[in-house]
CSV table of C-alpha atoms and ligand atoms in Angstrom, one decimal:
chain,number,residue,atom,x,y,z
A,1,UNK,CA,114.6,68.1,90.2
A,2,UNK,CA,112.8,68.7,86.9
A,3,UNK,CA,109.7,67.4,87.7
A,4,UNK,CA,106.8,69.9,88.2
A,5,UNK,CA,105.8,70.2,91.5
A,6,UNK,CA,102.1,69.9,92.1
A,7,UNK,CA,102.2,71.4,95.7
A,8,UNK,CA,103.8,74.4,97.2
A,9,UNK,CA,105.2,72.0,99.9
A,10,UNK,CA,107.0,69.8,97.0
A,11,UNK,CA,108.5,72.7,95.1
A,12,UNK,CA,112.5,72.6,95.4
A,13,UNK,CA,113.5,76.1,96.9
A,14,UNK,CA,114.6,78.7,96.7
A,15,UNK,CA,112.1,79.1,93.9
A,16,UNK,CA,110.2,82.0,92.3
A,17,UNK,CA,106.3,81.6,92.5
A,18,UNK,CA,104.2,83.6,90.3
A,19,UNK,CA,100.2,83.8,91.2
A,20,UNK,CA,98.6,84.4,87.9
A,21,UNK,CA,95.2,85.1,89.3
A,22,UNK,CA,96.8,88.0,91.2
A,23,UNK,CA,98.7,89.2,88.1
A,24,UNK,CA,95.5,89.1,85.9
A,25,UNK,CA,93.7,91.3,88.4
A,26,UNK,CA,96.6,93.7,88.4
A,27,UNK,CA,96.7,93.8,84.6
A,28,UNK,CA,93.1,94.4,84.4
A,29,UNK,CA,92.7,96.9,87.4
A,30,UNK,CA,95.1,99.5,85.3
A,31,UNK,CA,93.9,98.6,81.9
A,32,UNK,CA,90.5,99.5,83.1
A,33,UNK,CA,91.7,102.6,84.4
A,34,UNK,CA,93.4,103.5,81.4
A,35,UNK,CA,90.7,102.6,78.9
A,36,UNK,CA,88.5,104.9,81.1
A,37,UNK,CA,90.7,107.9,80.5
A,38,UNK,CA,91.5,107.3,76.8
A,39,UNK,CA,95.3,105.9,77.3
A,40,UNK,CA,97.1,103.4,75.6
A,41,UNK,CA,98.8,100.9,77.5
A,42,UNK,CA,102.3,99.6,76.7
A,43,UNK,CA,103.7,97.4,79.5
A,44,UNK,CA,107.3,97.3,80.2
A,45,UNK,CA,108.2,93.7,80.3
A,46,UNK,CA,111.4,94.0,82.1
A,47,UNK,CA,109.4,93.0,85.5
A,48,UNK,CA,108.4,89.4,84.1
A,49,UNK,CA,110.2,88.7,80.8
A,50,UNK,CA,107.6,86.2,80.2
A,51,UNK,CA,106.2,86.0,76.6
A,52,UNK,CA,103.1,84.3,78.0
A,53,UNK,CA,102.5,87.3,80.4
A,54,UNK,CA,102.9,89.7,77.6
A,55,UNK,CA,100.2,87.9,75.8
A,56,UNK,CA,97.9,88.2,78.9
A,57,UNK,CA,98.6,92.0,78.9
A,58,UNK,CA,97.8,92.3,75.1
A,59,UNK,CA,94.8,90.3,75.5
A,60,UNK,CA,93.7,92.7,78.1
A,61,UNK,CA,94.2,95.4,75.7
A,62,UNK,CA,97.8,96.8,75.5
A,63,UNK,CA,98.9,98.0,72.4
A,64,UNK,CA,102.4,96.5,72.5
A,65,UNK,CA,105.0,95.9,75.3
A,66,UNK,CA,108.1,98.1,75.9
A,67,UNK,CA,111.5,96.7,76.6
A,68,UNK,CA,114.9,98.1,77.7
A,69,UNK,CA,117.4,95.8,75.7
A,70,UNK,CA,117.6,94.8,72.1
A,71,UNK,CA,118.2,91.2,73.2
A,72,UNK,CA,115.1,91.5,75.7
A,73,UNK,CA,112.9,92.4,72.6
A,74,UNK,CA,114.2,89.6,70.6
A,75,UNK,CA,113.8,87.0,73.3
A,76,UNK,CA,110.2,88.5,73.7
A,77,UNK,CA,109.3,88.4,70.0
A,78,UNK,CA,110.9,84.9,69.5
A,79,UNK,CA,108.5,83.6,72.3
A,80,UNK,CA,105.1,84.7,71.2
A,81,UNK,CA,103.5,85.5,67.8
A,82,UNK,CA,101.2,87.9,69.5
A,83,UNK,CA,104.1,90.2,70.5
A,84,UNK,CA,104.1,92.7,67.2
A,85,UNK,CA,104.8,96.1,68.6
A,86,UNK,CA,107.6,96.9,70.5
A,87,UNK,CA,109.1,100.3,71.9
A,88,UNK,CA,112.8,99.8,73.2
A,89,UNK,CA,113.4,102.7,75.6
A,90,UNK,CA,117.0,102.8,75.5
A,91,UNK,CA,119.7,104.7,73.5
A,92,UNK,CA,121.0,102.1,71.3
A,93,UNK,CA,124.7,102.6,70.3
A,94,UNK,CA,127.1,100.1,68.5
A,95,UNK,CA,127.3,98.2,65.2
A,96,UNK,CA,126.2,94.7,66.6
A,97,UNK,CA,123.3,96.2,68.3
A,98,UNK,CA,122.2,98.2,65.2
A,99,UNK,CA,122.3,95.0,63.0
A,100,UNK,CA,120.1,93.2,65.6
A,101,UNK,CA,117.7,96.1,65.6
A,102,UNK,CA,117.6,96.2,61.9
A,103,UNK,CA,116.9,92.5,61.6
A,104,UNK,CA,114.2,92.9,64.5
A,105,UNK,CA,112.3,95.8,62.6
A,106,UNK,CA,111.9,93.6,59.6
A,107,UNK,CA,109.8,91.3,61.9
A,108,UNK,CA,107.7,93.7,64.0
A,109,UNK,CA,106.6,97.1,64.5
A,110,UNK,CA,109.4,99.0,66.3
A,111,UNK,CA,110.1,101.9,67.9
A,112,UNK,CA,113.0,103.1,69.9
A,113,UNK,CA,114.3,106.2,71.8
A,114,UNK,CA,117.2,108.6,71.5
A,115,UNK,CA,118.3,111.6,73.6
A,116,UNK,CA,121.5,112.6,71.7
A,117,UNK,CA,122.8,113.4,68.1
A,118,UNK,CA,125.3,110.5,68.3
A,119,UNK,CA,122.5,107.9,68.9
A,120,UNK,CA,120.2,109.3,66.2
A,121,UNK,CA,123.0,109.5,63.5
A,122,UNK,CA,124.1,105.5,64.5
A,123,UNK,CA,120.3,104.7,63.9
A,124,UNK,CA,120.1,106.4,60.7
A,125,UNK,CA,123.2,104.8,59.2
A,126,UNK,CA,121.8,101.4,60.4
A,127,UNK,CA,118.3,102.0,58.9
A,128,UNK,CA,119.0,104.2,55.5
A,129,UNK,CA,119.1,101.3,53.4
A,130,UNK,CA,116.3,99.3,55.2
A,131,UNK,CA,113.0,98.6,53.5
A,132,UNK,CA,111.1,100.6,56.1
A,133,UNK,CA,112.1,103.5,58.5
A,134,UNK,CA,112.6,103.2,62.1
A,135,UNK,CA,110.2,105.2,64.7
A,136,UNK,CA,112.3,107.1,66.9
A,137,UNK,CA,110.8,108.9,70.0
A,138,UNK,CA,112.9,111.8,71.7
A,139,UNK,CA,113.5,110.9,75.3
A,140,UNK,CA,112.6,113.8,77.6
A,141,UNK,CA,113.8,114.4,81.3
A,142,UNK,CA,110.8,115.4,83.2
A,143,UNK,CA,112.5,115.2,86.7
A,144,UNK,CA,113.9,111.7,87.1
A,145,UNK,CA,117.6,112.9,86.1
A,146,UNK,CA,118.5,109.7,84.2
A,147,UNK,CA,118.5,110.1,80.7
A,148,UNK,CA,116.3,112.6,78.4
A,149,UNK,CA,116.8,115.8,77.0
A,150,UNK,CA,116.7,118.8,79.6
A,151,UNK,CA,114.3,121.2,77.7
A,152,UNK,CA,111.1,121.1,75.5
A,153,UNK,CA,113.4,123.5,73.2
A,154,UNK,CA,116.0,120.5,72.9
A,155,UNK,CA,113.3,118.0,72.6
A,156,UNK,CA,112.2,119.8,69.7
A,157,UNK,CA,115.6,120.4,68.1
A,158,UNK,CA,116.2,116.6,68.3
A,159,UNK,CA,112.8,115.7,66.8
A,160,UNK,CA,113.7,117.9,63.7
A,161,UNK,CA,117.0,116.1,63.4
A,162,UNK,CA,115.0,112.6,63.5
A,163,UNK,CA,112.4,113.8,61.0
A,164,UNK,CA,115.3,114.9,58.4
A,165,UNK,CA,117.5,111.8,59.2
A,166,UNK,CA,117.6,109.1,56.2
A,167,UNK,CA,116.2,105.7,57.4
A,168,UNK,CA,114.1,107.4,60.5
A,169,UNK,CA,110.7,108.8,61.1
A,170,UNK,CA,109.9,111.0,64.3
A,171,UNK,CA,107.7,108.7,66.6
A,172,UNK,CA,106.9,111.3,69.2
A,173,UNK,CA,108.1,112.0,73.1
A,174,UNK,CA,108.8,109.7,75.6
A,175,UNK,CA,109.6,110.1,79.4
A,176,UNK,CA,110.3,108.1,82.5
A,177,UNK,CA,109.2,110.4,85.2
A,178,UNK,CA,109.8,110.4,88.9
A,179,UNK,CA,106.8,109.2,91.1
A,180,UNK,CA,104.2,112.1,91.4
A,181,UNK,CA,105.7,113.8,88.1
A,182,UNK,CA,102.1,114.3,86.4
A,183,UNK,CA,102.6,118.1,86.3
A,184,UNK,CA,105.9,118.2,85.4
A,185,UNK,CA,105.2,115.8,82.5
A,186,UNK,CA,102.2,117.9,81.4
A,187,UNK,CA,104.3,121.1,81.2
A,188,UNK,CA,107.1,119.7,79.5
A,189,UNK,CA,105.2,117.8,76.8
A,190,UNK,CA,102.7,120.5,76.1
A,191,UNK,CA,105.6,122.9,75.4
A,192,UNK,CA,107.6,120.5,73.4
A,193,UNK,CA,104.4,119.8,71.3
A,194,UNK,CA,103.7,123.5,70.8
A,195,UNK,CA,107.3,123.8,69.5
A,196,UNK,CA,107.0,120.8,67.1
A,197,UNK,CA,103.7,121.7,65.9
A,198,UNK,CA,104.8,125.3,65.0
A,199,UNK,CA,107.8,123.7,63.0
A,200,UNK,CA,105.1,121.5,61.2
A,201,UNK,CA,106.2,118.2,62.8
A,202,UNK,CA,103.4,116.1,64.3
A,203,UNK,CA,103.7,114.3,67.5
A,204,UNK,CA,101.8,111.0,67.4
A,205,UNK,CA,102.8,109.5,70.7
A,206,UNK,CA,103.6,111.1,74.1
A,207,UNK,CA,104.4,108.1,76.3
A,208,UNK,CA,105.0,108.3,80.2
A,209,UNK,CA,105.6,105.2,82.7
A,210,UNK,CA,106.0,104.1,86.1
A,211,UNK,CA,103.8,101.9,88.7
A,212,UNK,CA,104.0,104.2,91.7
A,213,UNK,CA,101.9,107.2,89.9
A,214,UNK,CA,100.1,104.9,87.4
A,215,UNK,CA,96.8,105.7,88.8
A,216,UNK,CA,97.5,109.4,88.5
A,217,UNK,CA,98.6,109.2,84.8
A,218,UNK,CA,95.4,110.9,83.6
A,219,UNK,CA,96.6,114.0,85.5
A,220,UNK,CA,98.9,114.6,82.3
A,221,UNK,CA,96.2,114.5,79.8
A,222,UNK,CA,98.8,115.3,77.2
A,223,UNK,CA,100.1,111.9,77.8
A,224,UNK,CA,98.8,109.5,75.1
A,225,UNK,CA,100.2,106.0,76.4
A,226,UNK,CA,101.5,104.7,79.6
A,227,UNK,CA,104.1,102.1,80.4
A,228,UNK,CA,103.6,100.6,83.7
A,229,UNK,CA,106.2,97.5,84.2
A,230,UNK,CA,105.9,96.5,88.2
A,231,UNK,CA,102.3,96.9,88.5
A,232,UNK,CA,101.8,93.3,87.0
A,233,UNK,CA,103.6,91.6,90.1
A,234,UNK,CA,104.0,94.4,92.7
A,235,UNK,CA,106.4,94.2,95.4
A,236,UNK,CA,107.3,95.3,99.0
A,237,UNK,CA,108.7,98.8,97.8
A,238,UNK,CA,105.3,99.4,96.2
A,239,UNK,CA,103.4,98.2,99.3
A,240,UNK,CA,105.8,100.5,101.5
A,241,UNK,CA,104.6,103.4,99.1
A,242,UNK,CA,100.9,102.5,99.8
A,243,UNK,CA,100.5,101.9,95.9
A,244,UNK,CA,99.2,98.2,96.6
A,245,UNK,CA,98.6,95.7,99.5
A,246,UNK,CA,100.3,92.3,100.2
A,247,UNK,CA,97.3,90.5,98.5
A,248,UNK,CA,98.3,92.3,95.4
A,249,UNK,CA,101.9,90.8,95.3
A,250,UNK,CA,101.9,88.2,92.5
A,251,UNK,CA,105.5,87.3,92.8
A,252,UNK,CA,106.9,85.6,95.7
A,253,UNK,CA,110.1,83.7,96.7
A,254,UNK,CA,109.5,80.4,98.3
A,255,UNK,CA,112.2,79.5,100.6
A,256,UNK,CA,112.8,76.5,103.2
A,257,UNK,CA,113.8,77.1,107.0
A,258,UNK,CA,117.6,75.5,107.0
A,259,UNK,CA,118.3,76.0,110.5
A,260,UNK,CA,116.8,77.6,113.7
A,261,UNK,CA,120.1,78.5,115.8
A,262,UNK,CA,118.4,81.0,118.3
A,263,UNK,CA,115.0,81.2,119.6
A,264,UNK,CA,114.7,84.5,117.7
A,265,UNK,CA,116.5,83.6,114.5
A,266,UNK,CA,116.3,81.3,111.7
A,267,UNK,CA,118.0,81.0,108.3
A,268,UNK,CA,116.3,80.2,105.1
A,269,UNK,CA,117.7,79.0,101.7
A,270,UNK,CA,117.2,82.3,100.0
A,271,UNK,CA,120.1,84.7,100.1
A,272,UNK,CA,121.2,87.6,97.7
A,273,UNK,CA,121.2,85.1,94.8
A,274,UNK,CA,117.3,84.8,95.0
A,275,UNK,CA,116.0,88.0,96.8
A,276,UNK,CA,118.7,90.2,95.6
A,277,UNK,CA,120.5,92.8,97.7
A,278,UNK,CA,118.4,95.6,96.1
A,279,UNK,CA,117.2,97.9,99.2
A,280,UNK,CA,115.3,100.4,97.3
A,281,UNK,CA,115.7,102.5,100.3
A,282,UNK,CA,114.0,100.0,102.4
A,283,UNK,CA,115.5,98.3,105.8
A,284,UNK,CA,115.6,94.5,105.3
A,285,UNK,CA,115.4,92.4,102.3
A,286,UNK,CA,111.7,91.2,102.0
A,287,UNK,CA,108.6,90.6,103.8
A,288,UNK,CA,107.5,87.1,105.2
A,289,UNK,CA,103.9,86.9,104.3
A,290,UNK,CA,101.7,86.3,107.2
A,291,UNK,CA,104.6,87.2,109.6
A,292,UNK,CA,105.0,90.8,110.1
A,293,UNK,CA,106.9,90.3,113.2
A,294,UNK,CA,109.9,89.0,111.3
A,295,UNK,CA,112.7,90.9,109.5
A,296,UNK,CA,115.3,89.7,107.0
A,297,UNK,CA,118.0,91.9,108.3
A,298,UNK,CA,121.0,89.8,106.7
A,299,UNK,CA,121.8,88.2,103.3
A,300,UNK,CA,124.8,86.4,102.4
A,301,UNK,CA,124.8,84.6,98.9
A,302,UNK,CA,122.6,81.6,99.7
A,303,UNK,CA,121.6,82.4,103.2
A,304,UNK,CA,118.8,84.8,104.5
A,305,UNK,CA,118.8,85.7,108.2
A,306,UNK,CA,115.2,85.9,109.7
A,307,UNK,CA,115.0,87.7,113.2
A,308,UNK,CA,112.2,88.4,115.4
A,309,UNK,CA,111.6,90.3,118.8
A,310,UNK,CA,109.8,87.3,120.3
A,311,UNK,CA,110.3,83.8,119.5
A,312,UNK,CA,110.4,83.1,116.1
A,313,UNK,CA,108.4,80.2,116.2
A,314,UNK,CA,109.8,78.3,112.7
A,315,UNK,CA,111.1,74.8,112.5
A,316,UNK,CA,113.7,73.4,110.2
A,317,UNK,CA,112.0,72.4,106.8
A,318,UNK,CA,109.1,75.2,107.2
A,319,UNK,CA,108.4,76.8,104.0
A,320,UNK,CA,107.8,80.7,103.7
A,321,UNK,CA,106.7,83.0,100.9
A,322,UNK,CA,108.6,86.2,100.8
A,323,UNK,CA,107.5,89.4,98.9
A,324,UNK,CA,111.0,90.6,97.7
A,325,UNK,CA,111.8,94.3,97.9
A,326,UNK,CA,111.7,94.7,94.1
A,327,UNK,CA,110.3,92.0,91.8
A,328,UNK,CA,111.9,93.1,88.5
A,329,UNK,CA,115.5,92.0,89.7
A,330,UNK,CA,114.2,88.9,91.4
A,331,UNK,CA,113.0,87.8,87.9
A,332,UNK,CA,116.4,88.0,86.4
A,333,UNK,CA,118.0,85.6,88.9
A,334,UNK,CA,115.9,82.6,87.9
A,335,UNK,CA,115.7,80.2,84.4
A,336,UNK,CA,112.1,79.6,85.3
A,337,UNK,CA,109.0,80.7,87.6
A,338,UNK,CA,106.4,78.3,89.1
A,339,UNK,CA,103.2,79.6,88.1
A,340,UNK,CA,100.1,79.3,90.5
A,341,UNK,CA,96.5,79.4,89.4
A,342,UNK,CA,93.8,79.2,92.3
A,343,UNK,CA,96.3,78.2,94.9
A,344,UNK,CA,97.9,75.3,92.9
A,345,UNK,CA,101.1,75.0,90.7
A,346,UNK,CA,99.9,74.9,87.2
A,347,UNK,CA,103.3,75.3,85.5
A,348,UNK,CA,106.6,76.1,85.1
A,349,UNK,CA,107.5,79.1,82.6
A,350,UNK,CA,111.1,79.6,81.3
A,351,UNK,CA,111.9,83.1,81.9
A,352,UNK,CA,112.5,83.7,77.9
A,353,UNK,CA,114.3,87.0,78.5
A,354,UNK,CA,116.2,86.5,81.5
A,355,UNK,CA,119.9,87.8,81.4
A,356,UNK,CA,119.2,89.5,78.1
A,357,UNK,CA,121.1,92.6,78.9
A,358,UNK,CA,122.8,93.9,75.9
B,1,LIG,C1,111.7,103.7,80.7
B,1,LIG,C2,111.1,102.9,81.5
B,1,LIG,N1,109.6,103.0,81.5
B,1,LIG,C3,108.8,102.2,82.1
B,1,LIG,C4,109.1,101.7,83.2
B,1,LIG,C5,108.3,100.9,84.1
B,1,LIG,O1,108.1,101.5,85.6
B,1,LIG,P1,107.7,100.7,86.9
B,1,LIG,O2,108.4,99.5,86.8
B,1,LIG,O3,107.8,101.8,87.8
B,1,LIG,O4,106.2,100.4,86.3
B,1,LIG,C6,110.7,101.7,83.7
B,1,LIG,C7,111.2,101.0,85.0
B,1,LIG,O5,112.5,100.8,84.8
B,1,LIG,C8,111.4,102.3,82.6
B,1,LIG,O6,112.8,102.4,83.0
């Protein structure tokens, strides 16, 4: 059970496979684009949650990492001495989180975001007596309608509050735009920057993100930094958007056929607890590599149903590799991933920040 399998055939399933050669290529491809356009890269690690992959991203040229949660950042920092610059792109609230944040800030260069005064005031109270101020960026809504201040004017007002708050320094502007949002980012951020500079406040960083439009990041030249996450693995949702091909998908779920109850139907041992029920607007729960004719049309927790229009041509015991709809949520389902290099399993890596959701 705990032995490292040496071949794909011997891996205990369902299991997550990470092809490091593909991940490395994905990392280098975007880093080269960013370097060519004078953009800094700060990958979002929620996709892999693996300190060793973050190190690969840093060695390729990333300036630091992005995390979504304080505990996620703690696990990544504990897992690698190379991770020394972290941006947490989340409104942080509550005594316990703030205490952990302050402790983390004593170890590494840390930044966080805020889109409201309550968060800023909480951060200020927690950092007023700390040895160094906390860097706080204003989160801006450039069209995704999740968090973020709605206007450049509101961004400038919040930035001024940060600049005056004890224990804090204004770190810049952050957004997570919708796909194809470069024009909106450019217009929002340029205006916010003008307001702030007129008020005598410099904007050291303007950070944007998202894999679907990453190869268009430079179309918002006001941006100084980009945070891609899923790009390291890619997934079925990105293939369906035309962002990449199956050959660029580094994460797959390895599953075993456990039953072939009908000529056009087979059941695998990966259900929603491995593939997740995330559809991301797609039909079906994943893509079986090399079998375009098969649909994964139903999941229960531990069963996945495969159907095909013609004979399914599978037998009990067959192993299949599946590209999930959404790689990031699959990562969070397992304690460890099987790493592949040059087609062979080269290790089993614990998913250090798995389940770190607070
Ligand atoms: C704040 C923030 N930045 C960056 C990303 C990375 O986006 P993607 O996985 O599309 O590259 C995400 C994804 O959820 C995010 O929430």
